[in-house]
Short mmCIF file of C-alpha atoms and ligand atoms in Angstrom, two decimals:
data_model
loop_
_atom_site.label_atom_id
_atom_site.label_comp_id
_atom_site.label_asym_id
_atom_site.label_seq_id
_atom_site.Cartn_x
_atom_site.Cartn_y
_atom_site.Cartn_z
CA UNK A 1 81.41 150.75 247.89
CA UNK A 2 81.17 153.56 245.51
CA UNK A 3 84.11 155.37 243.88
CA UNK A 4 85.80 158.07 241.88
CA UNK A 5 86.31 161.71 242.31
CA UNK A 6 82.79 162.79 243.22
CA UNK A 7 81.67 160.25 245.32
CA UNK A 8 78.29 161.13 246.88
CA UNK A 9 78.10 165.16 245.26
CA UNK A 10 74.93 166.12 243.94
CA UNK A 11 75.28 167.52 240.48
CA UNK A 12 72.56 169.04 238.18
CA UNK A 13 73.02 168.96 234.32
CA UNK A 14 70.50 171.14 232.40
CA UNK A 15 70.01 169.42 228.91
CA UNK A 16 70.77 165.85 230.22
CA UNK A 17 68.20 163.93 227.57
CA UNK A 18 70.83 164.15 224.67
CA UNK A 19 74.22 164.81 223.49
CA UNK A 20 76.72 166.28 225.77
CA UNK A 21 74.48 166.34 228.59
CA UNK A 22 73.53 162.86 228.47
CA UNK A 23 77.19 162.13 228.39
CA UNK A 24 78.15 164.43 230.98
CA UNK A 25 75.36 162.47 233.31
CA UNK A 26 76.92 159.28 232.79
CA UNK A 27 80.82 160.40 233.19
CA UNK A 28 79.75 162.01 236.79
CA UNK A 29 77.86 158.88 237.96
CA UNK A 30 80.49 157.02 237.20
CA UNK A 31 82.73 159.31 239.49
CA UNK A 32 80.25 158.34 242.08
CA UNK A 33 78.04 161.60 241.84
CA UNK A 34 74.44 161.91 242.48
CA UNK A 35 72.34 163.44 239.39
CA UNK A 36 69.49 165.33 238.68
CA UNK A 37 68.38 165.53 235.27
CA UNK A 38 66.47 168.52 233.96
CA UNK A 39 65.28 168.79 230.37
CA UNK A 40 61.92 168.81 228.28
CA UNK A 41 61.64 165.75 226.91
CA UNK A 42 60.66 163.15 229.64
CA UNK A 43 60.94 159.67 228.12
CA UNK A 44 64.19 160.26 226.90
CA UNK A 45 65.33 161.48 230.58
CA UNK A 46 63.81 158.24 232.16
CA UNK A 47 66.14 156.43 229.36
CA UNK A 48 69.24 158.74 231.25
CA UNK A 49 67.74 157.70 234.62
CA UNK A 50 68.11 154.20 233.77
CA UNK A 51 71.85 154.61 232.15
CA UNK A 52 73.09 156.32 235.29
CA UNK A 53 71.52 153.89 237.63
CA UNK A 54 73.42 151.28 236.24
CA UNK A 55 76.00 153.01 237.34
CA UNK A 56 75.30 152.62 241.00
CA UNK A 57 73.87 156.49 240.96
CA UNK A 58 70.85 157.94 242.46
CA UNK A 59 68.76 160.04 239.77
CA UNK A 60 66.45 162.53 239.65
CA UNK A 61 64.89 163.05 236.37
CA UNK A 62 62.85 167.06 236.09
CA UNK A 63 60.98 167.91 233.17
CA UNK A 64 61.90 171.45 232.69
CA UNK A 65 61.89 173.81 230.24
CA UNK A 66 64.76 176.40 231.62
CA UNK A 67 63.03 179.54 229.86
CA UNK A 68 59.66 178.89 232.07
CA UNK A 69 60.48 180.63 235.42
CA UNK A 70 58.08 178.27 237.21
CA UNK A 71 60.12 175.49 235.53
CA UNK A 72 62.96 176.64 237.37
CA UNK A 73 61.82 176.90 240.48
CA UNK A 74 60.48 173.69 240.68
CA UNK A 75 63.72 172.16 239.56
CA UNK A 76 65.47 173.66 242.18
CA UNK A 77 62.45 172.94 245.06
CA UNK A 78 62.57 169.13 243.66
CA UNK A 79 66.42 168.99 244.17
CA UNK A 80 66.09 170.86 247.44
CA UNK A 81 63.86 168.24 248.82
CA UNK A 82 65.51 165.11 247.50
CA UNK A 83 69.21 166.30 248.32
CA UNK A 84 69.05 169.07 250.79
CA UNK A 85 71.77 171.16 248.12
CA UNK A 86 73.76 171.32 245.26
CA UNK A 87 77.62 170.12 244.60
CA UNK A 88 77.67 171.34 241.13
CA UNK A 89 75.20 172.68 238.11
CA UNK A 90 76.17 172.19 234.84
CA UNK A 91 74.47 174.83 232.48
CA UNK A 92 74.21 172.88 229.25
CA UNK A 93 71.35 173.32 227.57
CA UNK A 94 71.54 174.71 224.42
CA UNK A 95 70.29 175.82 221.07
CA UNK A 96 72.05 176.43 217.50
CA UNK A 97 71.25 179.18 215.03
CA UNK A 98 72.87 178.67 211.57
CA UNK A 99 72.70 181.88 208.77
CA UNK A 100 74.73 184.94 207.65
CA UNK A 101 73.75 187.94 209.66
CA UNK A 102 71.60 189.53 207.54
CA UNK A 103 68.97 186.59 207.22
CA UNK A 104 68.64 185.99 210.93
CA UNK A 105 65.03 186.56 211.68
CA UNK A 106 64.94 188.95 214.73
CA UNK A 107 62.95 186.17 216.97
CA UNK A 108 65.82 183.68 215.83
CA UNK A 109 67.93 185.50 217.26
CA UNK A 110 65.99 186.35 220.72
CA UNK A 111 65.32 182.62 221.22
CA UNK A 112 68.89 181.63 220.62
CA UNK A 113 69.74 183.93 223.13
CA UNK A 114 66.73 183.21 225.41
CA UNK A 115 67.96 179.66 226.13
CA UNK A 116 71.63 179.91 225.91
CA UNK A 117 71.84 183.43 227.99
CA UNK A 118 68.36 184.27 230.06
CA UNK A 119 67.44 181.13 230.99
CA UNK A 120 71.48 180.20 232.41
CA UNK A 121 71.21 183.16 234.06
CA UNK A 122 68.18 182.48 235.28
CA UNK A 123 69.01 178.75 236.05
CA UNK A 124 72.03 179.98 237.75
CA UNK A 125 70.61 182.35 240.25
CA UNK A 126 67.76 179.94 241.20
CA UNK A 127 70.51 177.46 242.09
CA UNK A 128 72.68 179.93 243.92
CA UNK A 129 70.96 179.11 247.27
CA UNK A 130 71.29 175.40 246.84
CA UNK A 131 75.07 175.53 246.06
CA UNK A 132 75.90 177.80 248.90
CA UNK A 133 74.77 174.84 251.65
CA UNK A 134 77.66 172.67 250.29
CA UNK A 135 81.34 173.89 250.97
CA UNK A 136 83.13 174.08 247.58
CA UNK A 137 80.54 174.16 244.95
CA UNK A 138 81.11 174.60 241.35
CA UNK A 139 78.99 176.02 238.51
CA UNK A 140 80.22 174.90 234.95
CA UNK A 141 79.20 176.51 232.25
CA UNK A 142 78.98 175.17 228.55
CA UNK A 143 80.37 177.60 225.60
CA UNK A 144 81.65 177.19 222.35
CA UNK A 145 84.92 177.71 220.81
CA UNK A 146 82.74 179.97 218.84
CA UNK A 147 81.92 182.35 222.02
CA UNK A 148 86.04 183.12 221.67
CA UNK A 149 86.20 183.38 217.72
CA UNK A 150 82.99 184.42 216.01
CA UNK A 151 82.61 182.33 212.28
CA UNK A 152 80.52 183.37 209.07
CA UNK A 153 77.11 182.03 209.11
CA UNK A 154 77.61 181.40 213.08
CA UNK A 155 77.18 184.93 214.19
CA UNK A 156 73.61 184.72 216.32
CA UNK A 157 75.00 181.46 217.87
CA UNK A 158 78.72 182.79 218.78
CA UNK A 159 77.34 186.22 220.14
CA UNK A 160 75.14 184.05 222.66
CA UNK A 161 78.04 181.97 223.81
CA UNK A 162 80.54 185.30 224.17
CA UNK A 163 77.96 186.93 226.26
CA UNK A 164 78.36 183.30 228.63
CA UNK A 165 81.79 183.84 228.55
CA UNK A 166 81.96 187.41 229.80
CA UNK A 167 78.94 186.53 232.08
CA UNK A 168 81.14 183.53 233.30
CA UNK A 169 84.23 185.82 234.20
CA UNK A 170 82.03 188.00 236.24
CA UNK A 171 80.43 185.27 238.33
CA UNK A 172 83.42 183.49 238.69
CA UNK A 173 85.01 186.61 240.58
CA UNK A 174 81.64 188.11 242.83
CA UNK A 175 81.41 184.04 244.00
CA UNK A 176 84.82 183.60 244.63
CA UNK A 177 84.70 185.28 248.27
CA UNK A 178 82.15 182.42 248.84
CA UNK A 179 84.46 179.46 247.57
CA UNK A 180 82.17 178.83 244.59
CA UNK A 181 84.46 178.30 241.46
CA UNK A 182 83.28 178.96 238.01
CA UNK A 183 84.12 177.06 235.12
CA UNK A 184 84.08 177.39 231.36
CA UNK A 185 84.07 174.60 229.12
CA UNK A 186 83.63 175.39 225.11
CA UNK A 187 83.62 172.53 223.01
CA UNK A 188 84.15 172.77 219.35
CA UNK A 189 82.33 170.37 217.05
CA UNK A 190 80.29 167.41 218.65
CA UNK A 191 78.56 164.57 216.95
CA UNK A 192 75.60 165.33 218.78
CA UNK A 193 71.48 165.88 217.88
CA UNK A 194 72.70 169.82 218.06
CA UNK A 195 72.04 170.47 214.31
CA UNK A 196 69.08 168.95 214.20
CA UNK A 197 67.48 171.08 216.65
CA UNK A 198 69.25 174.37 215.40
CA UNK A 199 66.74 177.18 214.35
CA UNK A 200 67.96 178.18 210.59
CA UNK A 201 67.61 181.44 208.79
CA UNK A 202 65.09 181.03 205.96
CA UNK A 203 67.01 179.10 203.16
CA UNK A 204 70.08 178.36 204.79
CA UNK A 205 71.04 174.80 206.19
CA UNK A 206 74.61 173.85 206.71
CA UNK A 207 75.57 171.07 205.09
CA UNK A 208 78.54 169.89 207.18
CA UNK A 209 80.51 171.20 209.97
CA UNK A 210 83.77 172.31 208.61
CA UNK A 211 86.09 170.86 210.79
CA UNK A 212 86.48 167.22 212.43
CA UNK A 213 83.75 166.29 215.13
CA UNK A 214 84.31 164.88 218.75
CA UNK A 215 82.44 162.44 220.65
CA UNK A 216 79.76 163.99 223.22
CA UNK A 217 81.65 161.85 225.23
CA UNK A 218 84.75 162.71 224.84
CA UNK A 219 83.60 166.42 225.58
CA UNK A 220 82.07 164.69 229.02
CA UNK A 221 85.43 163.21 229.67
CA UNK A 222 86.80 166.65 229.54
CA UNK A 223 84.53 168.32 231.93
CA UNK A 224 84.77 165.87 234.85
CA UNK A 225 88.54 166.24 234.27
CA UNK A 226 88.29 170.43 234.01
CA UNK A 227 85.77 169.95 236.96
CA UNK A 228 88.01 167.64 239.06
CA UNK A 229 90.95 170.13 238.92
CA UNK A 230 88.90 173.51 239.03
CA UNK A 231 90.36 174.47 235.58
CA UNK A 232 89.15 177.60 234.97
CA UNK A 233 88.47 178.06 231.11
CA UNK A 234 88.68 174.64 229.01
CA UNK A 235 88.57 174.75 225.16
CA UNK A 236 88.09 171.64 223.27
CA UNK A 237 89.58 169.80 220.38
CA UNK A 238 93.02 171.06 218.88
CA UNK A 239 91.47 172.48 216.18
CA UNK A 240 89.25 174.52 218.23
CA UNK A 241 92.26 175.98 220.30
CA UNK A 242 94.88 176.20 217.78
CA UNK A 243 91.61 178.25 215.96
CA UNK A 244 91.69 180.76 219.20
CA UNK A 245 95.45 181.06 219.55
CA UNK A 246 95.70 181.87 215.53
CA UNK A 247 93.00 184.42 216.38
CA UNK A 248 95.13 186.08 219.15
CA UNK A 249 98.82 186.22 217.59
CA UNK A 250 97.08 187.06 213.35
CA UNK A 251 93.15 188.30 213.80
CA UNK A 252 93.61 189.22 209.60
CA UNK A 253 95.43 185.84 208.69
CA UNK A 254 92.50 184.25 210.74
CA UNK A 255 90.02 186.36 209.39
CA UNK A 256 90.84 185.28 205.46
CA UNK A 257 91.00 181.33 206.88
CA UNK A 258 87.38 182.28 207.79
CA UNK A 259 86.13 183.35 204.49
CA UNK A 260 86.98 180.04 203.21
CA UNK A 261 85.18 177.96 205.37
CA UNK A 262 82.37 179.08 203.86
CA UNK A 263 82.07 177.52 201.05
CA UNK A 264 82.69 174.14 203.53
CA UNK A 265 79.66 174.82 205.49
CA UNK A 266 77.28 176.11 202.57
CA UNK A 267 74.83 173.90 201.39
CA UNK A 268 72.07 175.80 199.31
CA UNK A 269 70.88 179.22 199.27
CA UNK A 270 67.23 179.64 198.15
CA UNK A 271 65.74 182.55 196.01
N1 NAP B 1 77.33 169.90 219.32
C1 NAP B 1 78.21 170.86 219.13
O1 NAP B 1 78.87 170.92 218.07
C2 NAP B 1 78.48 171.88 220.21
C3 NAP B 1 79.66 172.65 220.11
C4 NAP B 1 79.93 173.60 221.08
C5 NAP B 1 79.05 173.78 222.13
N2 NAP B 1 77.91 173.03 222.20
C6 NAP B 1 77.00 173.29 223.32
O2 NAP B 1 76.83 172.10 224.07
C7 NAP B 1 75.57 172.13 224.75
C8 NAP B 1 74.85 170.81 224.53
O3 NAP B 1 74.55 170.65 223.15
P1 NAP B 1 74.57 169.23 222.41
O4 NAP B 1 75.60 169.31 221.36
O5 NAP B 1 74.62 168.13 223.39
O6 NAP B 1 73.16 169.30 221.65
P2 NAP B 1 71.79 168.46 221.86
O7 NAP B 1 72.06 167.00 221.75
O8 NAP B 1 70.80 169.09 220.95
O9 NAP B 1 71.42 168.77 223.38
C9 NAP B 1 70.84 169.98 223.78
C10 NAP B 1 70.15 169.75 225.11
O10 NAP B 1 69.58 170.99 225.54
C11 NAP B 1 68.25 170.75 225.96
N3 NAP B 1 67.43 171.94 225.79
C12 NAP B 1 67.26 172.71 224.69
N4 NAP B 1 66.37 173.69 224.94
C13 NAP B 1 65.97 173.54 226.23
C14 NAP B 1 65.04 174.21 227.05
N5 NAP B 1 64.34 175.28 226.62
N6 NAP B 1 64.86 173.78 228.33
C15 NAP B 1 65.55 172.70 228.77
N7 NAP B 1 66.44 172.01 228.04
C16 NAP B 1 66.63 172.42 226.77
C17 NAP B 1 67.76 169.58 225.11
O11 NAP B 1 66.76 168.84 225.81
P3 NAP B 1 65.18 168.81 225.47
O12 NAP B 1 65.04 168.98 223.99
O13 NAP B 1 64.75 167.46 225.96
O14 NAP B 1 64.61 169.92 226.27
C18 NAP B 1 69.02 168.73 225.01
O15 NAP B 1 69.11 167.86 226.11
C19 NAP B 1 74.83 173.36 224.21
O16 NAP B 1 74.95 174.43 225.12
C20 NAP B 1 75.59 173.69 222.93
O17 NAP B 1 75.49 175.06 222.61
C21 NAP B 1 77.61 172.09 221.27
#
């Protein structure tokens, strides 16, 4: 007989074929959720398939790319017909950008927000329908700790994230009427294939991230838990919230802990 919070819920996680997504998959299907995985990169999806099986769930792997429309659409026609609805989406999928502000190519910075804005938004309103059949629903979105506190060299990424957060606190109130609740979670740093798939202004690379990393699945731990009790606005590692909370009470004392960090995350810049 299967158990645990969300026993039976369908739940959609956008970037499910690495990192926190992957993670996320596996700590709902062992809560007794049904998944459906959408990302590009097929194999490694079947791989997640497999994983959550295991696990007693049922799995739907997509290929989808979230910033093709018709992508979209066919995620949400391919969970409509294998689950009649939708529990809870988790908008995950993500890109990095890494460079001071000035070196940020103009593209850079449309794709960064093409994939972690347009294409949630887009996600979100295709899925809309789906959630609305099941009493309840949730819609987490993933942020940063950087869409709260912008950092040097982070500045494309963090503006991406911020506009998910104010996006987020909008939703959450036009779909409350409805009973949908939406959630914020905003991990800090994750061990995670994230910075090898971040775009990079031209001779810039970071060489390490200045603070501490957590486990993708300790991040997953912390979602089921934020989406088990409907917590509204989850920020990750102690670091990450004593690094919002400094920002609130002493924006100039935070500002000057900024500047040094720097020289932590700096690892050449060419001529
Ligand atoms: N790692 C960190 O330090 C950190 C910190 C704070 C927040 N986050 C956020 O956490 C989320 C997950 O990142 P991660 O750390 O797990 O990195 P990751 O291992 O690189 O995972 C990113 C996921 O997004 C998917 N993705 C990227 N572009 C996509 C597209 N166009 N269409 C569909 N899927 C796409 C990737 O799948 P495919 O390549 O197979 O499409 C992959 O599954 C992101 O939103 C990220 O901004 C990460």
């Amino acid at each position: 007989m299967p158990s645990g919070a969300f026993v039976g819920r369908v739940v959609l996680i956008t970037g499910a074929s690495s990192g926190i997504g992957r993670a996320a998959a596996r700590a709902y299907a062992a809560q007794g959720a049904h998944l459906v995985l959408a990302a590009r990169r097929e194999e490694l999806l079947r791989e997640v398939v497999r994983e959550v099986e295991g696990l007693g769930a049922r799995a739907l792997a997509v290929r989808c790319d979230i910033t093709r429309p018709e992508d979209v659409e066919r995620l949400m026609r391919e969970t409509q017909a294998s689950h009649g609805g939708l529990d809870i989406l988790i908008n995950n999928a993500g890109i990095g950008l890494f460079g001071p502000v000035e070196a940020l190519a103009e593209e850079q910075l449309r794709q960064v927000f093409e994939v972690n804005f347009f294409a949630l938004v887009r996600v979100t309103r295709a899925a809309l329908p789906l959630l609305r059949r099941r009493p309840g629903a949730q819609i987490v979105n993933v942020s940063s700790v950087l869409g709260h506190r912008g950092l040097p060299l982070l500045g494309g990424y963090g503006a991406a994230k911020a506009a998910v957060n104010a996006l987020t606190e909008s939703l959450r109130a036009e779909l409350a009427a409805e009973n949908i609740s939406v959630l914020l979670v905003s991990p800090g740093f994750t061990e995670t294939e994230f910075r090898e798939h971040r775009l990079n202004a031209e001779g810039w690379r970071q060489s390490a991230p200045p603070l501490k990393q957590m486990s993708a699945d300790e991040v997953a731990a912390a979602m089921v838990k934020a989406s088990r009790r409907q917590r509204r606005d989850t920020i990750l590692t102690l670091p990450g919230r004593v690094m919002v909370l400094a920002n609130r009470l002493a924006p100039g004392l935070f500002d000057r802990v900024a500047r040094r960090m720097i020289g932590k995350m700096v690892k050449r810049q060419e001529s």
